[in-house]
CSV table of C-alpha atoms in Angstrom, one decimal:
chain,number,residue,atom,x,y,z
A,1,UNK,CA,60.1,66.7,101.9
A,2,UNK,CA,57.8,67.4,99.1
A,3,UNK,CA,58.0,70.7,97.1
A,4,UNK,CA,55.5,72.6,98.8
A,5,UNK,CA,56.8,72.0,102.1
A,6,UNK,CA,60.2,73.5,100.7
A,7,UNK,CA,58.2,76.6,99.9
A,8,UNK,CA,56.6,77.1,103.0
A,9,UNK,CA,59.8,76.7,104.7
A,10,UNK,CA,61.3,79.5,102.3
A,11,UNK,CA,58.4,81.9,103.1
A,12,UNK,CA,58.6,81.3,106.9
A,13,UNK,CA,62.7,82.2,106.8
A,14,UNK,CA,61.5,85.9,105.8
A,15,UNK,CA,57.8,86.2,106.2
A,16,UNK,CA,55.4,88.5,104.5
A,17,UNK,CA,52.3,90.2,104.6
A,18,UNK,CA,49.5,88.8,102.3
A,19,UNK,CA,46.3,89.8,101.7
A,20,UNK,CA,43.1,87.7,101.4
A,21,UNK,CA,40.1,89.7,100.1
A,22,UNK,CA,37.4,87.3,99.8
A,23,UNK,CA,36.4,86.6,103.5
A,24,UNK,CA,33.2,85.0,102.4
A,25,UNK,CA,34.6,82.1,101.3
A,26,UNK,CA,35.1,79.5,103.9
A,27,UNK,CA,38.2,77.8,102.5
A,28,UNK,CA,39.8,81.2,102.4
A,29,UNK,CA,39.0,81.4,106.3
A,30,UNK,CA,40.0,78.1,106.8
A,31,UNK,CA,43.2,78.6,105.0
A,32,UNK,CA,43.9,81.5,107.0
A,33,UNK,CA,44.0,79.8,109.9
A,34,UNK,CA,46.4,77.3,109.0
A,35,UNK,CA,48.5,79.8,107.0
A,36,UNK,CA,48.8,81.5,110.8
A,37,UNK,CA,49.3,78.1,112.3
A,38,UNK,CA,52.0,77.1,110.2
A,39,UNK,CA,53.5,80.6,110.2
A,40,UNK,CA,54.1,80.9,106.6
A,41,UNK,CA,52.6,84.7,106.4
A,42,UNK,CA,51.2,87.5,108.0
A,43,UNK,CA,47.9,87.8,106.8
A,44,UNK,CA,45.4,90.7,106.2
A,45,UNK,CA,41.7,90.0,105.6
A,46,UNK,CA,39.3,92.8,103.8
A,47,UNK,CA,35.9,92.9,105.2
A,48,UNK,CA,33.9,93.0,108.5
A,49,UNK,CA,35.6,92.1,111.4
A,50,UNK,CA,32.4,90.5,113.5
A,51,UNK,CA,31.5,88.8,110.2
A,52,UNK,CA,34.8,87.0,109.7
A,53,UNK,CA,35.2,85.8,113.0
A,54,UNK,CA,31.5,84.7,113.3
A,55,UNK,CA,32.5,82.7,110.2
A,56,UNK,CA,35.4,81.4,111.9
A,57,UNK,CA,33.7,80.4,114.8
A,58,UNK,CA,31.2,78.7,113.0
A,59,UNK,CA,34.0,76.7,110.9
A,60,UNK,CA,35.8,76.2,114.4
A,61,UNK,CA,38.9,77.7,113.1
A,62,UNK,CA,41.5,80.0,114.8
A,63,UNK,CA,42.3,83.7,113.3
A,64,UNK,CA,44.0,85.1,115.9
A,65,UNK,CA,46.7,86.9,114.8
A,66,UNK,CA,44.8,87.6,111.6
A,67,UNK,CA,44.8,91.3,110.7
A,68,UNK,CA,41.2,92.4,109.7
A,69,UNK,CA,40.9,95.7,107.6
A,70,UNK,CA,37.3,96.7,107.1
A,71,UNK,CA,37.1,99.3,104.1
A,72,UNK,CA,34.2,101.2,106.2
A,73,UNK,CA,36.5,102.4,109.0
A,74,UNK,CA,39.7,102.2,107.7
A,75,UNK,CA,41.7,105.0,108.7
A,76,UNK,CA,43.9,105.1,105.7
A,77,UNK,CA,40.8,104.9,103.3
A,78,UNK,CA,41.4,108.8,102.3
A,79,UNK,CA,44.7,107.8,101.4
A,80,UNK,CA,43.7,104.8,99.6
A,81,UNK,CA,41.2,106.8,97.3
A,82,UNK,CA,43.5,109.3,96.6
A,83,UNK,CA,46.2,106.7,95.1
A,84,UNK,CA,43.4,104.9,93.4
A,85,UNK,CA,42.3,108.5,92.0
A,86,UNK,CA,45.9,109.4,91.1
A,87,UNK,CA,46.7,106.0,89.2
A,88,UNK,CA,43.6,105.8,87.0
A,89,UNK,CA,42.6,109.5,86.7
A,90,UNK,CA,44.0,109.5,83.0
A,91,UNK,CA,41.4,106.4,82.5
A,92,UNK,CA,38.4,109.0,83.9
A,93,UNK,CA,38.6,108.0,87.6
A,94,UNK,CA,37.1,110.3,89.8
A,95,UNK,CA,37.9,110.6,93.8
A,96,UNK,CA,34.0,109.7,94.0
A,97,UNK,CA,34.2,106.8,91.8
A,98,UNK,CA,37.6,105.5,93.7
A,99,UNK,CA,36.0,105.9,97.1
A,100,UNK,CA,32.7,103.8,95.6
A,101,UNK,CA,34.9,101.2,94.2
A,102,UNK,CA,37.1,100.8,97.5
A,103,UNK,CA,34.1,100.3,99.6
A,104,UNK,CA,32.4,97.6,97.5
A,105,UNK,CA,35.1,95.9,95.9
A,106,UNK,CA,37.6,93.9,98.1
A,107,UNK,CA,39.7,92.7,95.5
A,108,UNK,CA,40.4,96.5,94.4
A,109,UNK,CA,40.9,97.0,97.8
A,110,UNK,CA,43.4,94.7,98.6
A,111,UNK,CA,45.7,95.6,95.4
A,112,UNK,CA,45.9,99.2,96.7
A,113,UNK,CA,47.0,98.3,99.7
A,114,UNK,CA,50.0,96.1,97.7
A,115,UNK,CA,50.3,99.6,95.9
A,116,UNK,CA,50.6,101.3,99.0
A,117,UNK,CA,53.1,99.2,100.3
A,118,UNK,CA,50.9,98.2,103.3
A,119,UNK,CA,50.9,94.3,102.1
A,120,UNK,CA,53.5,92.4,100.0
A,121,UNK,CA,51.2,90.5,97.8
A,122,UNK,CA,47.7,89.3,97.1
A,123,UNK,CA,45.7,85.9,96.6
A,124,UNK,CA,42.1,86.0,95.2
A,125,UNK,CA,40.0,83.6,92.6
A,126,UNK,CA,38.3,81.1,94.9
A,127,UNK,CA,35.0,82.8,94.0
A,128,UNK,CA,36.4,85.1,91.5
A,129,UNK,CA,36.8,84.6,87.8
A,130,UNK,CA,40.6,85.5,86.8
A,131,UNK,CA,39.4,88.6,85.2
A,132,UNK,CA,38.1,90.1,88.2
A,133,UNK,CA,41.7,89.5,89.9
A,134,UNK,CA,44.1,90.2,86.9
A,135,UNK,CA,41.9,93.3,86.2
A,136,UNK,CA,42.4,95.7,89.2
A,137,UNK,CA,46.2,94.3,89.5
A,138,UNK,CA,46.9,95.5,85.8
A,139,UNK,CA,45.4,98.6,86.4
A,140,UNK,CA,46.9,99.4,89.9
A,141,UNK,CA,50.3,97.7,89.9
A,142,UNK,CA,50.8,97.3,86.3
A,143,UNK,CA,53.7,95.2,84.5
A,144,UNK,CA,57.1,94.8,86.3
A,145,UNK,CA,59.9,97.1,84.3
A,146,UNK,CA,61.0,95.4,81.0
A,147,UNK,CA,57.9,92.7,80.9
A,148,UNK,CA,56.3,92.9,77.8
A,149,UNK,CA,52.9,90.9,79.1
A,150,UNK,CA,51.6,89.4,81.9
A,151,UNK,CA,50.8,85.9,81.8
A,152,UNK,CA,49.6,83.1,83.9
A,153,UNK,CA,51.6,79.8,85.0
A,154,UNK,CA,50.7,76.7,87.0
A,155,UNK,CA,53.3,74.9,89.5
A,156,UNK,CA,52.5,71.1,89.4
A,157,UNK,CA,53.9,68.8,91.8
A,158,UNK,CA,53.3,65.3,90.3
A,159,UNK,CA,53.8,62.1,92.5
A,160,UNK,CA,56.1,59.6,91.7
A,161,UNK,CA,57.4,60.9,88.5
A,162,UNK,CA,60.6,60.4,86.9
A,163,UNK,CA,60.2,63.4,84.4
A,164,UNK,CA,61.1,67.3,84.8
A,165,UNK,CA,62.3,68.2,88.0
A,166,UNK,CA,61.9,65.1,90.2
A,167,UNK,CA,58.2,65.5,89.1
A,168,UNK,CA,57.7,69.5,89.4
A,169,UNK,CA,57.0,71.1,86.4
A,170,UNK,CA,56.0,74.7,85.2
A,171,UNK,CA,52.9,74.9,82.9
A,172,UNK,CA,52.3,78.3,80.8
A,173,UNK,CA,50.3,79.9,79.4
A,174,UNK,CA,47.2,78.3,81.2
A,175,UNK,CA,44.9,80.9,82.6
A,176,UNK,CA,45.3,84.2,80.8
A,177,UNK,CA,46.5,84.8,76.9
A,178,UNK,CA,44.1,82.9,74.9
A,179,UNK,CA,46.0,82.6,71.7
A,180,UNK,CA,49.6,84.6,71.9
A,181,UNK,CA,51.5,85.1,69.3
A,182,UNK,CA,54.8,83.5,68.6
A,183,UNK,CA,56.4,87.1,70.1
A,184,UNK,CA,54.3,86.5,72.9
A,185,UNK,CA,54.8,82.8,73.1
A,186,UNK,CA,58.5,83.9,73.3
A,187,UNK,CA,58.0,86.3,76.2
A,188,UNK,CA,56.2,83.7,78.6
A,189,UNK,CA,59.0,81.7,77.5
A,190,UNK,CA,61.5,84.3,78.9
A,191,UNK,CA,59.4,84.9,82.3
A,192,UNK,CA,58.2,81.3,82.7
A,193,UNK,CA,62.1,80.6,83.0
A,194,UNK,CA,62.2,83.3,85.9
A,195,UNK,CA,59.7,82.3,87.7
A,196,UNK,CA,61.0,78.0,87.7
A,197,UNK,CA,64.1,79.5,88.7
A,198,UNK,CA,62.6,81.5,91.5
A,199,UNK,CA,60.0,78.9,92.7
A,200,UNK,CA,61.9,75.5,92.1
A,201,UNK,CA,65.5,76.7,92.2
A,202,UNK,CA,66.4,74.8,89.5
A,203,UNK,CA,67.4,75.3,85.7
A,204,UNK,CA,64.8,75.8,83.8
A,205,UNK,CA,64.2,73.7,80.5
A,206,UNK,CA,62.1,75.1,78.3
A,207,UNK,CA,59.8,73.2,75.7
A,208,UNK,CA,57.8,75.1,73.2
A,209,UNK,CA,55.0,72.4,72.8
A,210,UNK,CA,52.9,71.7,69.7
A,211,UNK,CA,51.3,69.0,67.9
A,212,UNK,CA,54.4,68.7,65.9
A,213,UNK,CA,57.8,67.6,66.5
A,214,UNK,CA,60.7,69.3,64.6
A,215,UNK,CA,58.4,69.3,61.2
A,216,UNK,CA,56.8,66.2,61.1
A,217,UNK,CA,53.3,68.0,60.6
A,218,UNK,CA,52.5,71.4,58.7
A,219,UNK,CA,50.2,73.9,59.8
A,220,UNK,CA,49.8,77.5,60.7
A,221,UNK,CA,49.7,76.4,64.3
A,222,UNK,CA,52.9,74.5,64.2
A,223,UNK,CA,54.4,77.6,62.1
A,224,UNK,CA,53.5,79.8,64.9
A,225,UNK,CA,55.4,78.0,67.4
A,226,UNK,CA,58.8,77.6,65.3
A,227,UNK,CA,58.7,81.3,65.0
A,228,UNK,CA,58.4,81.7,68.8
A,229,UNK,CA,61.5,79.1,69.4
A,230,UNK,CA,63.4,81.5,67.0
A,231,UNK,CA,62.2,85.0,68.7
A,232,UNK,CA,63.1,83.3,71.9
A,233,UNK,CA,66.8,82.4,70.8
A,234,UNK,CA,67.0,85.8,69.0
A,235,UNK,CA,65.7,88.0,72.3
A,236,UNK,CA,66.7,85.4,75.0
A,237,UNK,CA,69.8,84.0,74.4
A,238,UNK,CA,70.5,83.0,77.4
A,239,UNK,CA,67.6,80.2,77.6
A,240,UNK,CA,67.7,76.7,77.1
A,241,UNK,CA,64.8,76.3,75.0
A,242,UNK,CA,63.7,74.1,71.9
A,243,UNK,CA,60.5,73.4,69.8
A,244,UNK,CA,58.6,72.6,68.3
A,245,UNK,CA,58.2,69.6,70.4
A,246,UNK,CA,55.2,67.0,71.3
A,247,UNK,CA,54.6,66.2,74.7
A,248,UNK,CA,56.0,63.0,74.8
A,249,UNK,CA,59.3,64.1,73.0
A,250,UNK,CA,59.7,66.8,75.7
A,251,UNK,CA,59.5,64.4,78.9
A,252,UNK,CA,60.5,61.4,77.6
A,253,UNK,CA,64.2,60.3,77.2
A,254,UNK,CA,63.6,57.2,74.9
A,255,UNK,CA,61.0,59.3,72.7
A,256,UNK,CA,63.2,62.2,72.4
A,257,UNK,CA,66.2,60.0,70.9
A,258,UNK,CA,64.1,58.9,67.8
A,259,UNK,CA,62.1,62.1,67.5
A,260,UNK,CA,64.6,65.1,68.3
A,261,UNK,CA,67.9,63.7,68.5
A,262,UNK,CA,70.5,66.3,69.4
A,263,UNK,CA,68.1,68.5,71.0
A,264,UNK,CA,69.4,69.5,74.4
A,265,UNK,CA,65.7,69.9,76.0
A,266,UNK,CA,63.9,66.8,74.5
A,267,UNK,CA,63.1,64.3,77.2
A,268,UNK,CA,64.6,66.8,79.7
A,269,UNK,CA,61.7,69.5,79.9
A,270,UNK,CA,60.5,71.1,83.5
A,271,UNK,CA,58.9,74.2,81.7
A,272,UNK,CA,56.0,73.4,79.3
A,273,UNK,CA,55.2,76.6,77.2
A,274,UNK,CA,51.4,75.5,75.4
A,275,UNK,CA,50.9,76.8,72.4
A,276,UNK,CA,47.1,78.4,73.6
A,277,UNK,CA,45.2,78.8,76.4
A,278,UNK,CA,43.0,75.7,75.7
A,279,UNK,CA,45.9,73.4,75.6
A,280,UNK,CA,47.2,75.1,78.6
A,281,UNK,CA,44.2,74.6,80.8
A,282,UNK,CA,43.3,71.2,79.4
A,283,UNK,CA,46.9,70.1,79.9
A,284,UNK,CA,47.3,71.2,83.4
A,285,UNK,CA,44.0,69.9,84.4
A,286,UNK,CA,44.3,66.6,83.0
A,287,UNK,CA,47.5,66.2,84.8
A,288,UNK,CA,46.2,67.4,88.0
A,289,UNK,CA,43.1,65.1,88.0
A,290,UNK,CA,44.5,61.9,86.5
A,291,UNK,CA,48.1,62.0,87.7
A,292,UNK,CA,46.5,63.1,91.2
A,293,UNK,CA,49.5,66.0,90.9
A,294,UNK,CA,49.3,69.0,93.3
A,295,UNK,CA,48.3,72.3,91.0
A,296,UNK,CA,49.4,75.4,92.1
A,297,UNK,CA,47.8,78.4,90.5
A,298,UNK,CA,47.0,80.2,88.1
A,299,UNK,CA,49.9,82.2,89.5
A,300,UNK,CA,50.6,85.2,87.5
A,301,UNK,CA,54.3,86.4,86.1
A,302,UNK,CA,55.2,89.9,85.2
A,303,UNK,CA,53.3,92.0,87.2
A,304,UNK,CA,55.2,95.0,89.4
A,305,UNK,CA,54.1,93.2,92.8
A,306,UNK,CA,52.6,89.3,92.9
A,307,UNK,CA,48.9,89.3,93.0
A,308,UNK,CA,47.8,85.6,92.5
A,309,UNK,CA,44.8,84.1,91.3
A,310,UNK,CA,42.9,80.4,92.3
A,311,UNK,CA,40.9,78.5,90.6
A,312,UNK,CA,37.4,78.5,91.6
A,313,UNK,CA,37.6,74.8,92.1
A,314,UNK,CA,40.4,75.2,94.4
A,315,UNK,CA,40.7,73.5,98.0
A,316,UNK,CA,41.5,75.2,101.0
A,317,UNK,CA,44.7,73.2,101.1
A,318,UNK,CA,45.9,75.0,97.5
A,319,UNK,CA,45.0,78.6,98.9
A,320,UNK,CA,47.7,77.7,101.6
A,321,UNK,CA,50.1,76.6,98.7
A,322,UNK,CA,49.4,79.6,96.7
A,323,UNK,CA,49.7,82.0,99.3
A,324,UNK,CA,53.5,80.4,100.2
A,325,UNK,CA,54.2,80.6,96.6
A,326,UNK,CA,53.2,84.5,96.6
A,327,UNK,CA,55.3,85.4,99.6
A,328,UNK,CA,58.4,83.5,98.5
A,329,UNK,CA,58.0,85.5,95.0
A,330,UNK,CA,57.7,88.7,97.4
A,331,UNK,CA,61.0,88.0,99.0
A,332,UNK,CA,62.7,88.9,95.8
A,333,UNK,CA,61.6,92.4,95.0
């Protein structure tokens, strides 16, 4: 059974309700039909029901069982307006502005449904930038208790791969924090460990990546990662974490023996923490395209309730996978 099939099975065992607000995107409509058919989650779609069903008919997909909520005729609109106003009035939000936003921005409407406990999570980003998905989630749901920052990660499932957790890895941060500080890298490692344990079910073994292994190069970029490792050991002593490590030293046992002898992480890592967003984004896309890996994300970690992003290059199959992962995240709240 593949990794994503295991996740789908977990999602079916305790079905959650997930909002898909990008109802003008055909991939979303196709994905919704498959999610319903497979029983992965209950689906709420935001938009005009007639247009959504016309689109489904044109695509020849069955959306029987989907719940469509049209903001313009929603009987809970006033309640949602009040909730958005109460949440954002300290930032100058007015009831009039809240109503305008909810009537014109399906992503914010979806997040408000999650805030109001009318849905368990939301997935978007097929036709929106990450910032468009993340902004309302941060503004309305905010960070989870005890979390220092929100970060983005991918689950990658690499076929015929002997490394990681049977070819399954978590890469972070690949979608959000452009140049995290040492303190932020340590915090990303901590939340990534929790995400890996939740979504993969195995012990997270965390490599803090660099172009240097154990002092093989000298540069401020290396110093940042070294400091991040020190902070992680101080603040999150329960983590199995080491660095700085080059990627081959992190993954390949034979290389680890020569480059990082004695490391409990080198040659065994399944969670890879990249030093900046350039490295993370480039790295996951190389693995996805060249190794033909399944890449699910960018998932968001550290938000009070699960809201997850999609790559604008995603397929409908990717959306199905991220919805399944979002449902499993929601099971733990």
